[in-house]
Amino acid sequence: MSETDIAPLRRALAEGALLLRAPELGTLSIRGKDRQTWLNGMITCDLAPLKAGQGAYGFAVAKTGKILAELRILIDDDRILVGAPRDRIALLVEHFDHYVIMEDVELEDESAKVAWAVAHGPGAKDLASLARAYGAIAAASADTSGKGGALFAFEPATVDVALERLERKGSAPARLVEEAAWEALRVEIGLGRWGKDFSEENYPQEASLEPLAVSFQKGCYLGQEAVFMLQMRGHVKKKLVPISIEGDAEVAASAEITDATGKVIGAVTSVAKGPEAGRVLALGYVKYKHATKGTAISVSGRPAVVS
């Protein structure tokens, strides 16, 4: 994608909103009178203060604190919709069902009935009420990128028309963005992606998503002790960081990252052409002591810096 094509998208992300289809998300529907308090005891974000029409972003984690699934959550009047990677829905149903003991909670895979979309940017919060007016099953403000955001759930047959209407009617500049352009932009803003930059092998802190997805003030939840102790009494061994690399030549998505002595300290996970000529942007894991912004490193022998 050319700089001319992507520049308006950067402006929308900074000043308005980017709208993005999310077909990779399946849906878990949770019903029953205990659904919200029970789910709050299972995930990293705090659902306790939320009411119908609100949403959240978080993780389901194992007892070890490692990520089981990335979650987008919409609180509806009579159910909670949980958006998660499609290939994790069956695992989540099995995992969650194991911890339904005496609670009034019903779990159902409704992936075939729901199409998800997300918005990123400071103007996204204003799109939630519009989306409901355009037929959204549920919609709410929820920041999943650090830039502000919203989540939308539609019936599959209505999502495309609704997103086009949101693009035209939003009070702030809103742009519908395709997958390839969003890939470049998310690397620019340093946002990791499930299945590419982090997975079930990682802790939330390794993915650098704990500021968005983890509450360190809420009560107990499954895996809390491991996540909390890692945050308060130690640190992860590696961390996902944004990297700026000198030169225009392409960089492999698995390129080695080395320190000033030439010792391997990590690897690249995602790459994109940035707005600055003569530089390539990337995401990658480095050892914790190298994760500070401004740290000089090398990627495939090319000078680079943690940005």
XYZ file of C-alpha atoms in Angstrom, residues 59-279:
221
model
C -7.783 -12.386 28.677
C -8.707 -15.788 29.927
C -5.545 -17.161 31.509
C -4.517 -20.539 32.846
C -3.578 -21.093 36.499
C 0.014 -20.494 35.411
C -0.935 -16.991 34.232
C -0.328 -17.753 30.570
C -2.911 -16.613 28.029
C -5.638 -19.038 27.006
C -7.477 -16.575 24.772
C -7.794 -12.887 23.977
C -11.336 -11.687 24.755
C -13.650 -8.906 23.562
C -16.664 -8.602 25.835
C -20.070 -6.966 25.328
C -22.571 -6.794 28.192
C -26.123 -7.151 26.871
C -29.444 -7.058 28.726
C -29.854 -10.820 29.072
C -26.473 -12.239 28.101
C -22.770 -11.519 27.711
C -21.175 -11.894 24.307
C -17.527 -12.933 24.343
C -15.547 -12.577 21.139
C -12.445 -14.782 20.928
C -10.351 -16.385 18.179
C -12.518 -18.977 16.450
C -10.028 -21.753 17.083
C -10.209 -21.039 20.851
C -13.991 -21.084 21.292
C -14.277 -24.849 21.879
C -11.360 -24.690 24.320
C -13.005 -21.789 26.168
C -16.323 -23.617 26.438
C -14.564 -26.640 27.931
C -12.370 -24.504 30.179
C -15.190 -22.308 31.477
C -17.664 -25.162 31.869
C -15.229 -26.901 34.224
C -15.655 -23.985 36.651
C -19.438 -23.711 36.550
C -20.351 -25.424 39.816
C -23.539 -24.148 41.461
C -23.838 -20.893 39.519
C -26.738 -20.112 37.190
C -24.618 -19.891 34.041
C -25.216 -21.253 30.547
C -22.505 -21.331 27.855
C -23.233 -21.553 24.146
C -21.125 -21.270 21.005
C -22.952 -18.732 18.839
C -20.165 -18.089 16.344
C -22.455 -18.742 13.371
C -24.924 -16.078 14.554
C -22.574 -13.166 15.241
C -20.183 -11.110 13.110
C -17.732 -8.914 15.021
C -16.203 -5.587 14.086
C -13.873 -3.283 16.005
C -13.003 0.393 15.916
C -9.736 2.028 16.889
C -9.197 5.718 17.571
C -10.477 8.515 19.840
C -13.685 8.937 17.830
C -14.659 5.278 18.184
C -16.595 5.824 21.423
C -19.177 7.884 19.546
C -19.885 5.036 17.117
C -21.340 2.588 19.632
C -24.759 4.257 19.887
C -24.843 4.732 16.110
C -24.091 1.049 15.595
C -27.036 0.074 17.775
C -29.250 2.372 15.706
C -27.975 0.593 12.589
C -28.970 -2.822 13.877
C -26.038 -3.987 16.003
C -26.885 -6.853 18.360
C -24.617 -5.167 20.905
C -22.007 -2.391 20.856
C -19.868 -0.569 23.409
C -16.776 1.523 23.909
C -13.727 -0.623 24.665
C -10.089 0.178 24.015
C -8.188 -2.747 22.488
C -5.303 -0.775 20.967
C -4.362 2.033 23.349
C -5.830 4.549 20.908
C -9.440 4.396 22.104
C -11.940 2.015 20.594
C -15.269 0.253 20.370
C -16.650 -3.244 19.821
C -19.625 -4.207 17.669
C -21.598 -7.424 17.251
C -23.900 -7.751 14.225
C -25.920 -10.419 12.540
C -23.634 -11.702 9.738
C -25.955 -10.507 6.964
C -25.973 -6.913 8.233
C -22.357 -6.180 9.155
C -21.112 -4.835 5.816
C -23.948 -2.362 5.310
C -23.757 -1.224 8.924
C -20.013 -0.539 8.748
C -20.440 1.441 5.543
C -23.099 3.561 7.251
C -20.866 4.114 10.263
C -18.081 5.247 7.960
C -20.361 7.879 6.431
C -22.230 9.038 9.530
C -19.665 9.278 12.317
C -19.092 12.772 13.756
C -15.297 12.282 13.661
C -13.481 11.093 10.504
C -14.106 7.349 10.232
C -12.535 5.046 7.690
C -13.236 1.416 6.907
C -9.816 -0.235 6.750
C -8.870 -3.478 5.036
C -6.748 -6.160 6.643
C -3.462 -5.357 4.848
C -3.562 -1.688 5.821
C -4.426 -2.481 9.437
C -1.478 -4.893 9.603
C 0.863 -2.027 8.721
C -0.788 0.413 11.095
C -0.867 -1.914 14.101
C 2.875 -2.513 13.747
C 3.377 1.264 13.596
C 1.550 1.720 16.902
C 3.233 -1.302 18.499
C 0.144 -3.473 18.889
C 0.662 -7.228 19.033
C -1.720 -9.676 17.387
C -2.937 -13.024 18.698
C -1.436 -15.942 16.777
C 1.307 -13.793 15.268
C 2.979 -11.828 18.046
C 1.663 -13.674 21.092
C -0.082 -16.939 21.881
C -0.851 -19.413 24.654
C 2.889 -19.558 25.328
C 2.919 -15.973 26.616
C 1.965 -14.061 29.732
C -0.049 -10.830 29.277
C 3.025 -8.841 30.341
C 5.168 -10.479 27.650
C 2.665 -9.337 25.016
C 2.822 -5.800 26.519
C -0.977 -5.764 26.777
C -1.409 -5.726 30.542
C -2.217 -1.956 30.637
C -5.227 -2.591 28.397
C -6.356 -6.075 29.361
C -5.498 -6.680 33.017
C -6.942 -5.145 36.174
C -4.543 -5.290 39.104
C -7.184 -3.869 41.488
C -10.025 -6.353 41.014
C -10.690 -9.353 43.224
C -9.668 -12.922 42.624
C -9.874 -14.610 39.253
C -8.441 -17.801 37.835
C -4.705 -17.288 37.289
C -4.626 -14.003 39.209
C -1.882 -15.008 41.608
C 0.597 -15.765 38.829
C -0.233 -12.611 36.847
C -0.224 -10.394 39.947
C 3.007 -11.761 41.398
C 4.753 -11.379 38.064
C 3.708 -7.732 37.979
C 4.389 -6.782 41.590
C 7.335 -8.934 42.635
C 9.267 -9.609 39.481
C 9.120 -9.266 35.726
C 8.912 -11.362 32.582
C 12.100 -12.607 30.932
C 11.148 -11.180 27.544
C 8.830 -8.489 26.243
C 7.211 -7.574 22.930
C 8.483 -4.169 21.795
C 8.217 -1.898 18.737
C 11.451 -1.674 16.761
C 12.710 0.815 14.175
C 15.273 -0.664 11.765
C 17.624 1.266 9.495
C 17.382 0.689 5.731
C 14.619 0.028 3.220
C 15.353 -3.640 2.542
C 12.756 -6.155 3.710
C 13.174 -7.851 7.069
C 12.062 -11.439 7.684
C 9.294 -11.914 10.239
C 11.562 -14.304 12.147
C 14.767 -12.253 11.944
C 17.206 -12.500 14.850
C 17.609 -9.581 17.216
C 21.043 -9.097 18.767
C 22.565 -6.748 21.329
C 25.665 -4.572 20.990
C 27.934 -7.578 21.545
C 26.242 -9.661 18.856
C 24.462 -11.933 21.337
C 21.012 -13.096 20.244
C 18.392 -11.549 22.555
C 15.175 -12.227 20.640
C 13.366 -12.405 17.321
C 11.070 -10.333 15.122
C 7.393 -11.343 14.922
C 5.821 -8.724 12.591
C 7.190 -6.266 10.030
C 5.767 -3.224 8.215
C 6.952 -0.357 6.057
C 6.717 2.771 8.177
C 6.034 6.399 7.329
C 9.710 7.383 7.485
C 11.859 6.725 4.405
C 14.912 4.577 5.050
C 13.426 2.691 7.975
